[in-house]
PDB file of C-alpha atoms and ligand atoms in Angstrom:
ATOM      1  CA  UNK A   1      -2.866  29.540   9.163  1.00  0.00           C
ATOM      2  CA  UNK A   2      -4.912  26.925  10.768  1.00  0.00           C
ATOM      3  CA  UNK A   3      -4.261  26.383  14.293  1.00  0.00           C
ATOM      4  CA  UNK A   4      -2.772  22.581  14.504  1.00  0.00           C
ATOM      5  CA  UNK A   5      -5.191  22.070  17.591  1.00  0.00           C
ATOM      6  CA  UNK A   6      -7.619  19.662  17.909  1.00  0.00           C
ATOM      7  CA  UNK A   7     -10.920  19.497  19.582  1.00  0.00           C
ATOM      8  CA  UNK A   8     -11.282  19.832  23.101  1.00  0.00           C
ATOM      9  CA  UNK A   9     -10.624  16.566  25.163  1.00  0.00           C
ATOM     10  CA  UNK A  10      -9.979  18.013  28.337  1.00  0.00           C
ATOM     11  CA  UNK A  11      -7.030  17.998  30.195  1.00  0.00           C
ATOM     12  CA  UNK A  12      -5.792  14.609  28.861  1.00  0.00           C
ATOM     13  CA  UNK A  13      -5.462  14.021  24.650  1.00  0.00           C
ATOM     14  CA  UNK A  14      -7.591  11.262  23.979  1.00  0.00           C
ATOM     15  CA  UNK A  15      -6.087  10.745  20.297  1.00  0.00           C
ATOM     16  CA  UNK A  16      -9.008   7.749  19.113  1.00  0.00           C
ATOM     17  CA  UNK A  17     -11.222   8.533  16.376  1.00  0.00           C
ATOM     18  CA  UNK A  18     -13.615   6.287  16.097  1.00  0.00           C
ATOM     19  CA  UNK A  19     -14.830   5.350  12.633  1.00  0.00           C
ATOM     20  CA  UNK A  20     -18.810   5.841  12.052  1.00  0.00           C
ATOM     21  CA  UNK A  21     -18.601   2.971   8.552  1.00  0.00           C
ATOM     22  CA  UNK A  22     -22.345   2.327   9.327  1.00  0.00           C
ATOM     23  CA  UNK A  23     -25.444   2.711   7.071  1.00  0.00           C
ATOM     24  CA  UNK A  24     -27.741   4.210   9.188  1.00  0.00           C
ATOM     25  CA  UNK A  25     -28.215   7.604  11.928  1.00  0.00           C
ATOM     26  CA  UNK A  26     -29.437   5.053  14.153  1.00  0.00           C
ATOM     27  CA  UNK A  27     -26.601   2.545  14.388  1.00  0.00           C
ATOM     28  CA  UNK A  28     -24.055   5.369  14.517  1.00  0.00           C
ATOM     29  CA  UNK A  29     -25.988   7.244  17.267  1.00  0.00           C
ATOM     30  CA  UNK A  30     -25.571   3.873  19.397  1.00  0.00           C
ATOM     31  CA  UNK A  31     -22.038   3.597  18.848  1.00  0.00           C
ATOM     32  CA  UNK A  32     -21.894   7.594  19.744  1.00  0.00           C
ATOM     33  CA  UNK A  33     -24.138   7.038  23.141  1.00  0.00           C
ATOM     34  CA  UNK A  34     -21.525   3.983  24.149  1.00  0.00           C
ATOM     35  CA  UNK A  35     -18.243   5.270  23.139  1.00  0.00           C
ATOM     36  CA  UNK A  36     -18.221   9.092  23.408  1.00  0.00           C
ATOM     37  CA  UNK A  37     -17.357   9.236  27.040  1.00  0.00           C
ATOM     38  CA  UNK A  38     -14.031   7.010  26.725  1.00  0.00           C
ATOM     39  CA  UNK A  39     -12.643   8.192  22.885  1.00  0.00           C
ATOM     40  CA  UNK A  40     -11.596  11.446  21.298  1.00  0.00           C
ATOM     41  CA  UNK A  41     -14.236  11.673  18.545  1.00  0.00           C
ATOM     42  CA  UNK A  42     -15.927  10.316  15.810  1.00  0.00           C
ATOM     43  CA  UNK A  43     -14.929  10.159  11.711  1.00  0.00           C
ATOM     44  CA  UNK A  44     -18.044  10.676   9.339  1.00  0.00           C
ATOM     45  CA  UNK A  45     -17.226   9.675   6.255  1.00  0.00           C
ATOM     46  CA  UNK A  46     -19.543   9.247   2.887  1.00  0.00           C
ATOM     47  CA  UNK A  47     -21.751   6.388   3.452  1.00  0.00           C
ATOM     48  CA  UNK A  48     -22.723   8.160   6.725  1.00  0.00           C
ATOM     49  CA  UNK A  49     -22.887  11.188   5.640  1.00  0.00           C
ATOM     50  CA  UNK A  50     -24.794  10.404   2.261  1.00  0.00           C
ATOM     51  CA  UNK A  51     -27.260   8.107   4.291  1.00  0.00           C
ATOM     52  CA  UNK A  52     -27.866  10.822   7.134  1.00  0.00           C
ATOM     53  CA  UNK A  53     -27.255  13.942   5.959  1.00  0.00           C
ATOM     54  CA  UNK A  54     -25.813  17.112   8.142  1.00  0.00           C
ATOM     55  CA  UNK A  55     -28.323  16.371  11.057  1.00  0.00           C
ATOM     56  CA  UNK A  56     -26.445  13.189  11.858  1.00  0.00           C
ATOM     57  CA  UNK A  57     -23.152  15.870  12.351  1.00  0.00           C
ATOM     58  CA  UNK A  58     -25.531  17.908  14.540  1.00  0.00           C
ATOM     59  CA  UNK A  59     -26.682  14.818  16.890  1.00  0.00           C
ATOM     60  CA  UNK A  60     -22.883  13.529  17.133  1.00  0.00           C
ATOM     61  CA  UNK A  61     -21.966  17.066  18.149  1.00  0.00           C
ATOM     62  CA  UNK A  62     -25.238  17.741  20.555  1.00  0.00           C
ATOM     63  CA  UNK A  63     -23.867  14.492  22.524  1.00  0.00           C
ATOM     64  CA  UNK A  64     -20.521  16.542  23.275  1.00  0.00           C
ATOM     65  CA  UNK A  65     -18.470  14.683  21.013  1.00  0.00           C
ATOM     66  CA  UNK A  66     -15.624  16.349  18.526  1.00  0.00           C
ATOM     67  CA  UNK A  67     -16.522  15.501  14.711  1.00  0.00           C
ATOM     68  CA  UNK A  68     -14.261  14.397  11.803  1.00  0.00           C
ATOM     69  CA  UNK A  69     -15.743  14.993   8.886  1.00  0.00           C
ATOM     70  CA  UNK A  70     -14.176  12.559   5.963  1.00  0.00           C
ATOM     71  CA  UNK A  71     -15.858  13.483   2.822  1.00  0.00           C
ATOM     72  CA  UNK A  72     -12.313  14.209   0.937  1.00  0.00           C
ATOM     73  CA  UNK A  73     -13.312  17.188  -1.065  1.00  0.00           C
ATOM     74  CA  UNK A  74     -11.837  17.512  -4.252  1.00  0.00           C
ATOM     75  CA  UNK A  75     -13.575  20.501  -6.781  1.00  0.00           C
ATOM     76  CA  UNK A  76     -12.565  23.728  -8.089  1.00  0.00           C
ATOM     77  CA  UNK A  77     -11.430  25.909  -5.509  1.00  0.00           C
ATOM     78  CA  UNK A  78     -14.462  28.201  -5.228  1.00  0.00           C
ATOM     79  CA  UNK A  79     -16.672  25.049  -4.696  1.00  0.00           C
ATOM     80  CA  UNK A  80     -14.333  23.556  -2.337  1.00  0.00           C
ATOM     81  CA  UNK A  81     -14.117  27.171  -0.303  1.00  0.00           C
ATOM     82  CA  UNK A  82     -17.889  27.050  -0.074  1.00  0.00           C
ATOM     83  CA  UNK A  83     -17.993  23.589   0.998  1.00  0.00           C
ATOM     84  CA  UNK A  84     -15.785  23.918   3.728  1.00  0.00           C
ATOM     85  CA  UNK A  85     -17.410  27.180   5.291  1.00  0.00           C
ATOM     86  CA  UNK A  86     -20.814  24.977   5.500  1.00  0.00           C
ATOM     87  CA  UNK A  87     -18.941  22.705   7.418  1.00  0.00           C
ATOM     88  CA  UNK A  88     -17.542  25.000   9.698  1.00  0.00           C
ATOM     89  CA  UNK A  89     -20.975  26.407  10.299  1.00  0.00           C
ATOM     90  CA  UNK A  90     -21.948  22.546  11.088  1.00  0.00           C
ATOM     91  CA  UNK A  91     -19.059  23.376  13.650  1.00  0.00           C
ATOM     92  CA  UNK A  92     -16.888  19.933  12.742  1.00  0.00           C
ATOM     93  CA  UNK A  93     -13.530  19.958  14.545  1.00  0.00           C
ATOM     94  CA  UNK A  94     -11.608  18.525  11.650  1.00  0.00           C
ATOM     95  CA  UNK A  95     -12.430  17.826   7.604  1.00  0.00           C
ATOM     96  CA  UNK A  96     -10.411  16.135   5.198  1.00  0.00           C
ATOM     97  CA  UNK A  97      -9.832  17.226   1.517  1.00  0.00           C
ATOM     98  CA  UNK A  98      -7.436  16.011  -1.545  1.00  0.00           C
ATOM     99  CA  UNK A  99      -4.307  17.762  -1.570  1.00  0.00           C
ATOM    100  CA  UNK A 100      -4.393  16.819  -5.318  1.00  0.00           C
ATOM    101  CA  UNK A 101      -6.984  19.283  -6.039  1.00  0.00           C
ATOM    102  CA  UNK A 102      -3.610  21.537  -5.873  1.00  0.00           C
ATOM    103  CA  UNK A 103      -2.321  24.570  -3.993  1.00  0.00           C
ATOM    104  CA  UNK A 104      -5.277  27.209  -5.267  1.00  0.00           C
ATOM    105  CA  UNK A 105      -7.723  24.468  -4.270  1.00  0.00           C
ATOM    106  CA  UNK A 106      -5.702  24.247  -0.700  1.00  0.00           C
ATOM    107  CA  UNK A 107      -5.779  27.999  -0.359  1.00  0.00           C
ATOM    108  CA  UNK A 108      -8.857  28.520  -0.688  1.00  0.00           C
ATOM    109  CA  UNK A 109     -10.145  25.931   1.683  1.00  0.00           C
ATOM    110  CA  UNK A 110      -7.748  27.132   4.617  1.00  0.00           C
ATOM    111  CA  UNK A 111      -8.529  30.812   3.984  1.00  0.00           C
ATOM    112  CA  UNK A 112     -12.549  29.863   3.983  1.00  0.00           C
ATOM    113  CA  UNK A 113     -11.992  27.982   7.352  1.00  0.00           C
ATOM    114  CA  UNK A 114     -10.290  30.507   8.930  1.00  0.00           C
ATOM    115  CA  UNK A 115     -13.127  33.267   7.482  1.00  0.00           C
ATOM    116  CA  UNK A 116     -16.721  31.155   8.625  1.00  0.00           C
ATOM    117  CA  UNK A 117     -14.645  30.355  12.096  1.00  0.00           C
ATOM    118  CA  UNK A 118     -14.021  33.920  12.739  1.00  0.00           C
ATOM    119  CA  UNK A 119     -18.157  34.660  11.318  1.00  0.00           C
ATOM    120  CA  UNK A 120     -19.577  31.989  13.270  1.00  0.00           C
ATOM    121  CA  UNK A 121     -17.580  32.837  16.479  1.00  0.00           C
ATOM    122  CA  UNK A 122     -16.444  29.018  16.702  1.00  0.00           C
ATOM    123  CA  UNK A 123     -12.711  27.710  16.422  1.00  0.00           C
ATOM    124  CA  UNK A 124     -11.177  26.959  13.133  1.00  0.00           C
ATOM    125  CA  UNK A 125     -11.135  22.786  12.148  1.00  0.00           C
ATOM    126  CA  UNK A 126      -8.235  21.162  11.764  1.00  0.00           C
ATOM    127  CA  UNK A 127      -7.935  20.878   7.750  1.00  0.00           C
ATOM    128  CA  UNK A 128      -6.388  17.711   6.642  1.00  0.00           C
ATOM    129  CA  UNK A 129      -4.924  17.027   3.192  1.00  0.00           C
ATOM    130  CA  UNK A 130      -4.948  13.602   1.952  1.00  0.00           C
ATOM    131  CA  UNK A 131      -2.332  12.846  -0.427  1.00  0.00           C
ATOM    132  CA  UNK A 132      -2.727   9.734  -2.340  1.00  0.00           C
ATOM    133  CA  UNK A 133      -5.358   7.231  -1.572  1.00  0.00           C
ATOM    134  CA  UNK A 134      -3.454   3.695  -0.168  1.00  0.00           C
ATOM    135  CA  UNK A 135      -5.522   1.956  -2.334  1.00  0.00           C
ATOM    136  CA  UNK A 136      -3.504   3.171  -5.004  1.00  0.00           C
ATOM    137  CA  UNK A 137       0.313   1.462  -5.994  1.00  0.00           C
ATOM    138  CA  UNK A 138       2.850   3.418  -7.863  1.00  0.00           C
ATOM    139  CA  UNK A 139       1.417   1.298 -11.292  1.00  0.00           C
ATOM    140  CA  UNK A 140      -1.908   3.113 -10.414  1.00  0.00           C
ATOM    141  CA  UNK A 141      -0.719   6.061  -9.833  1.00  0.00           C
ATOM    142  CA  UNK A 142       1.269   6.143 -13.294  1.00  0.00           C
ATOM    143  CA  UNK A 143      -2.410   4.954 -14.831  1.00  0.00           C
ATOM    144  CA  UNK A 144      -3.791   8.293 -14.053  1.00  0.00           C
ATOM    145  CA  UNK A 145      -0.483   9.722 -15.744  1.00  0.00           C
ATOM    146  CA  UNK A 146       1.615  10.477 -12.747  1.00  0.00           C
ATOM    147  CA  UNK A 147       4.790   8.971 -13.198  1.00  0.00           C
ATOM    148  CA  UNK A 148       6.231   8.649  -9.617  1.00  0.00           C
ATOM    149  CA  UNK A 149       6.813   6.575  -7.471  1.00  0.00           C
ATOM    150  CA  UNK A 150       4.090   6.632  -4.137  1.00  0.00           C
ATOM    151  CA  UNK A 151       6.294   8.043  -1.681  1.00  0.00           C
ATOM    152  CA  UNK A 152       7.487  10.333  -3.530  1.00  0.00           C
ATOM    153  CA  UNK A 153       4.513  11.692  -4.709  1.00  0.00           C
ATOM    154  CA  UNK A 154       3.193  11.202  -1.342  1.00  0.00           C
ATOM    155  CA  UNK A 155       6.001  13.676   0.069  1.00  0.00           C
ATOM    156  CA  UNK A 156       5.677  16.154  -3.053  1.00  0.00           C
ATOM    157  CA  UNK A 157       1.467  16.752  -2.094  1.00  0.00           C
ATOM    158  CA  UNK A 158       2.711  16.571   1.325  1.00  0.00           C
ATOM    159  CA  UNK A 159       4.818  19.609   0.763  1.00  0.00           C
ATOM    160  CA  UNK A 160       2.423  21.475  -1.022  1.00  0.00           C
ATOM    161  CA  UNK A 161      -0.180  21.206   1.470  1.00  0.00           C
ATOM    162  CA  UNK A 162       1.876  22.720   3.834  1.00  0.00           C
ATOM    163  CA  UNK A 163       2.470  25.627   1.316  1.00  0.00           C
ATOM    164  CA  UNK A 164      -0.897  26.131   1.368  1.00  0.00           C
ATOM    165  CA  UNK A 165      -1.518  26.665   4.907  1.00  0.00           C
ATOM    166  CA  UNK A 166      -3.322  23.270   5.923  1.00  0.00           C
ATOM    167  CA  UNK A 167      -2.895  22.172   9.342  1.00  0.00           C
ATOM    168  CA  UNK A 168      -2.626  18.182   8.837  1.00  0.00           C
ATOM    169  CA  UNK A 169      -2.011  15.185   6.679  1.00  0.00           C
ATOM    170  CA  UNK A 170      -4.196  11.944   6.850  1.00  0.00           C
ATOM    171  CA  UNK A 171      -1.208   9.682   6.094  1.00  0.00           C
ATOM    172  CA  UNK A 172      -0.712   5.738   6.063  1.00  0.00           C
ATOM    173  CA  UNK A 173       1.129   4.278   9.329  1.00  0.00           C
ATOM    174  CA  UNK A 174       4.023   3.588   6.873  1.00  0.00           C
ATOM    175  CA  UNK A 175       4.085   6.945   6.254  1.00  0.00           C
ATOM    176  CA  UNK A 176       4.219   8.333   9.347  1.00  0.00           C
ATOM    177  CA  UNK A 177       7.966   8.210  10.325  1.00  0.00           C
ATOM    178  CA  UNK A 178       9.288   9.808   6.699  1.00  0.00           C
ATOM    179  CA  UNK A 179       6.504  12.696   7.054  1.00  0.00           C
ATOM    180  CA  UNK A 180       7.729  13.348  10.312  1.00  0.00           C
ATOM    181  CA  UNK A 181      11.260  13.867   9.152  1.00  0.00           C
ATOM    182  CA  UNK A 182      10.004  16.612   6.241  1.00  0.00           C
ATOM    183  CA  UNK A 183       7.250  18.496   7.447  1.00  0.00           C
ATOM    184  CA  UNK A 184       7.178  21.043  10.336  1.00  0.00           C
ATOM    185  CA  UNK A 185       6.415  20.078  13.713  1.00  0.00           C
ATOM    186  CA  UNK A 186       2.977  21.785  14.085  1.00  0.00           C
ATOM    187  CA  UNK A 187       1.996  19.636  11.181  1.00  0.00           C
ATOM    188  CA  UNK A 188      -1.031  17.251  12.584  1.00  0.00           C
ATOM    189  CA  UNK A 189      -1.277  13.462  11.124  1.00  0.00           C
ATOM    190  CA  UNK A 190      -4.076  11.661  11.486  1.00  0.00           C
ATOM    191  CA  UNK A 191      -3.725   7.707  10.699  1.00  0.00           C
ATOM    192  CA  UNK A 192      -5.874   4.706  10.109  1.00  0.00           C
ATOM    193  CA  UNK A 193      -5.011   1.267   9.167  1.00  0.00           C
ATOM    194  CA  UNK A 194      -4.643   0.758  13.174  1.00  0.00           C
ATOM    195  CA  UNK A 195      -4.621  -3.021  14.590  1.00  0.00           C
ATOM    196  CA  UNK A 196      -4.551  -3.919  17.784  1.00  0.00           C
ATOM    197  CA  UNK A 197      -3.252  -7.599  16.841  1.00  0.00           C
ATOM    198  CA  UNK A 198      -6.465  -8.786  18.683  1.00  0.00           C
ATOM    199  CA  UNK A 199      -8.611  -8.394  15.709  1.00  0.00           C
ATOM    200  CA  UNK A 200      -8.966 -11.020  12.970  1.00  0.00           C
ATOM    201  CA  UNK A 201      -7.688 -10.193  10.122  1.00  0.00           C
ATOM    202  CA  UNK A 202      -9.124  -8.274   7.019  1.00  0.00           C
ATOM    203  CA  UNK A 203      -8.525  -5.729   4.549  1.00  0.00           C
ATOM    204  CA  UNK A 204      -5.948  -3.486   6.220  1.00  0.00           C
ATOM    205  CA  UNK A 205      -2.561  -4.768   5.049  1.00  0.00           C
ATOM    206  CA  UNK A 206      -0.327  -2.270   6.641  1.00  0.00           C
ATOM    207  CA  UNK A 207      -1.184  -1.252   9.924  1.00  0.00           C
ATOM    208  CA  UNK A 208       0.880  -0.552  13.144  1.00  0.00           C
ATOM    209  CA  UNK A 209      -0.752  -0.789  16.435  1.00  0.00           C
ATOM    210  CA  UNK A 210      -1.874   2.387  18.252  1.00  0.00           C
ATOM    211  CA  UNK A 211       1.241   2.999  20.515  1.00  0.00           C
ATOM    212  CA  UNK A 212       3.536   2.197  17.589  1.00  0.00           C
ATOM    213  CA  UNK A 213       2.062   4.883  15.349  1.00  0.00           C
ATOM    214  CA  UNK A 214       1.914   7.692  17.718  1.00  0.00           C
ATOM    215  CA  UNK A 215       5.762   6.399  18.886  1.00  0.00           C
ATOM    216  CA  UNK A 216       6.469   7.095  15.558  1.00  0.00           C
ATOM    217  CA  UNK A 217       4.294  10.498  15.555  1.00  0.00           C
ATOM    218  CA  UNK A 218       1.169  10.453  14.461  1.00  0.00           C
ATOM    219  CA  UNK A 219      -1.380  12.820  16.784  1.00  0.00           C
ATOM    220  CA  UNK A 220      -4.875  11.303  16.053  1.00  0.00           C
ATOM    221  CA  UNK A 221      -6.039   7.272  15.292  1.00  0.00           C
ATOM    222  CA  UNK A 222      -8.916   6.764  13.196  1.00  0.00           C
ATOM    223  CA  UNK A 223      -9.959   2.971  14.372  1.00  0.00           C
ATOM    224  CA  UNK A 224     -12.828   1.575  12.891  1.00  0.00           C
ATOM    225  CA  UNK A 225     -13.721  -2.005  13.249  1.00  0.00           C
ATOM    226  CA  UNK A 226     -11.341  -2.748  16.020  1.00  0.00           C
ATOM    227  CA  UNK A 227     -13.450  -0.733  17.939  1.00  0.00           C
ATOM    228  CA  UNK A 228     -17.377  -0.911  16.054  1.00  0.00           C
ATOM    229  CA  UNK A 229     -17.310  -4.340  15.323  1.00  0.00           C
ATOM    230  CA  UNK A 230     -16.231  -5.974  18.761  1.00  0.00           C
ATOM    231  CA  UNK A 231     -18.539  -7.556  20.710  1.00  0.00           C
ATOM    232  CA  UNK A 232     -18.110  -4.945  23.367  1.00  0.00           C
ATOM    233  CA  UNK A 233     -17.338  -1.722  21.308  1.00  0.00           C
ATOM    234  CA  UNK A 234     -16.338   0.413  24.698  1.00  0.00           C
ATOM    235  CA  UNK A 235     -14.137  -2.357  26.539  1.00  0.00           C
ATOM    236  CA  UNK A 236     -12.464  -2.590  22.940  1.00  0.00           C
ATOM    237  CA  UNK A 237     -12.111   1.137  23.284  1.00  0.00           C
ATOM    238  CA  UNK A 238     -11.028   1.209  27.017  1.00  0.00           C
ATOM    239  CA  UNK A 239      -8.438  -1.550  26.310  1.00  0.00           C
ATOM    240  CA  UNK A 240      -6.830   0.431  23.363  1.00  0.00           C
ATOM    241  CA  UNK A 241      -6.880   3.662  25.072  1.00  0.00           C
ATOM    242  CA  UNK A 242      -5.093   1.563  28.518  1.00  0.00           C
ATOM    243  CA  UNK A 243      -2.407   0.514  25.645  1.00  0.00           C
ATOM    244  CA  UNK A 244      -1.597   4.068  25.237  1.00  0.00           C
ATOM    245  CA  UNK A 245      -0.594   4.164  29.008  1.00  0.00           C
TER     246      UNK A 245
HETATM  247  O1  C5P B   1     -12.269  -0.313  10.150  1.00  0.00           O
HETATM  248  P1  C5P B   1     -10.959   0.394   9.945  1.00  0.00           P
HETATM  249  O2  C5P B   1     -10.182   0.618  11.234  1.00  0.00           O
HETATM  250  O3  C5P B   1     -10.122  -0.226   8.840  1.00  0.00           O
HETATM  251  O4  C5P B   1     -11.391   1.846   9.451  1.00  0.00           O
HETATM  252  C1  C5P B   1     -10.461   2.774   8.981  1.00  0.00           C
HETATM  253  C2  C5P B   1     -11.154   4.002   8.511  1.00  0.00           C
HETATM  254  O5  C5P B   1     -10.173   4.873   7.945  1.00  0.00           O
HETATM  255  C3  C5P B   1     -12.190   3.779   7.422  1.00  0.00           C
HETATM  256  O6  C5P B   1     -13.197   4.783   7.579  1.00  0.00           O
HETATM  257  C4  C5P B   1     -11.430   3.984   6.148  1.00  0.00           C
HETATM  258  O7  C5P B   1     -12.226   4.431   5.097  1.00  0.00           O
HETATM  259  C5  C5P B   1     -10.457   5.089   6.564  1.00  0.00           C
HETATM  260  N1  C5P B   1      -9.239   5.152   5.781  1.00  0.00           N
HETATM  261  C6  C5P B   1      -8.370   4.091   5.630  1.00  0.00           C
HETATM  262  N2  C5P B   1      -7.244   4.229   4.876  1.00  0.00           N
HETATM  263  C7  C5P B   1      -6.966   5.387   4.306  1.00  0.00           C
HETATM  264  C8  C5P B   1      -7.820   6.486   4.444  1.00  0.00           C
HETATM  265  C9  C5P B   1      -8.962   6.323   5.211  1.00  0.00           C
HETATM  266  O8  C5P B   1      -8.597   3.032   6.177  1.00  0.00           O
HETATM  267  N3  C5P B   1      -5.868   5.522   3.599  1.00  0.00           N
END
């Protein structure tokens, strides 16, 4: 089983992730110099990744800072197993991948974890399933031939996840209370979609603020532009994490 613990913040959880959504090593490394003493870590999702490659996890980490890594994989489970030990060996704290892929896909990812933690003498990340993307409506979802309704589905790959030994759900805030009432109590969920009401508005449409969400249970906040694109990323940061209070 993974072990529902996150990366190490010290003696006080610090549950902010901010959200690297920039182009470029150089723009995330200045977000990473100015926010990493006051937030919990940092998400590195594809654009990121794709633009800077592994060595951009390597200088987030070599600054002290815990590492999400976001790239959502989704392949056969021997691919997916393989994919998962490289990124344990890039020593991320937590990755993210579809909980669609199924339960042998699932498997295989948690029991890889586990096996290049142990082999590379570091802890285990924090494997997240995503279940379905919030882009998608229950008349998408039926599209791709899946005739349920969101939530449903939602709690069904939520379920299965669990079965297969992952550690946490990336879930919508909406989500967040009805997840809590199914799934075990070790389960982690991480949440984005946070607004702090301050921030004009854009494409997020439904978002809680961060004390709301982790009232209703989420562990971890991935905030993105709240955060990156005020004028003062780390008082933006400061104020959110003096909301928590
Ligand atoms: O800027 P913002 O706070 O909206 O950033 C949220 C981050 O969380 C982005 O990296 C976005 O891709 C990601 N995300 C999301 N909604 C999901 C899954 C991930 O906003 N359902």
């Amino acid at each position: 089983m993974n072990r529902p613990v996150a990366p190490q913040l010290g003696a006080v959880h610090n549950p902010i992730l901010v959200a690297l959504d920039v182009p470029d090593a150089d723009r995330a490394m200045t977000l990473v110099s100015r926010l990493a003493p006051v937030v919990g870590g940092f998400k590195i999702g594809k654009e990121l990744f794709t633009s800077a490659g592994p060595e951009i996890v390597r200088r987030v980490r070599a600054a002290g800072a815990p590492v999400f890594l976001d790239l959502k994989f989704h392949d056969i489970p021997n691919t997916v197993a393989r994919a998962v030990a490289v990124a344990v060996r890039l020593d991320v704290q937590m990755l993210t991948i579809h909980a669609s892929g199924g339960l042998e896909m699932m498997r295989a990812a948690a029991e890889s974890a586990q096996a290049a933690a142990s082999q590379a003498g570091v802890n285990a990340p924090l494997l997240l399933a995503v279940t379905v993307l919030t882009s998608m409506d229950s008349a998408a979802l039926g599209e791709t031939g899946c005739d349920t309704n969101v939530g449903r589905q939602v709690e069904r790959l939520a379920s299965l996840a669990v079965k297969a030994g992952i550690g946490g759900l990336v879930c919508s805030p909406l989500e967040i209370a009805m997840l809590r009432q199914v799934l075990p109590s070790r389960i982690q969920l991480v949440t984005p979609g946070i607004r702090t009401g301050a921030d004009a508005g854009d494409d997020q449409k439904r978002t809680l603020s961060p004390r709301e969400a982790l009232q209703a249970g989420a562990n971890w906040l991935v905030i993105g532009r709240p955060i990156t694109a005020a004028a003062d990323p780390r008082a933006a940061a400061e104020g959110i994490v003096q909301s928590l209070g």
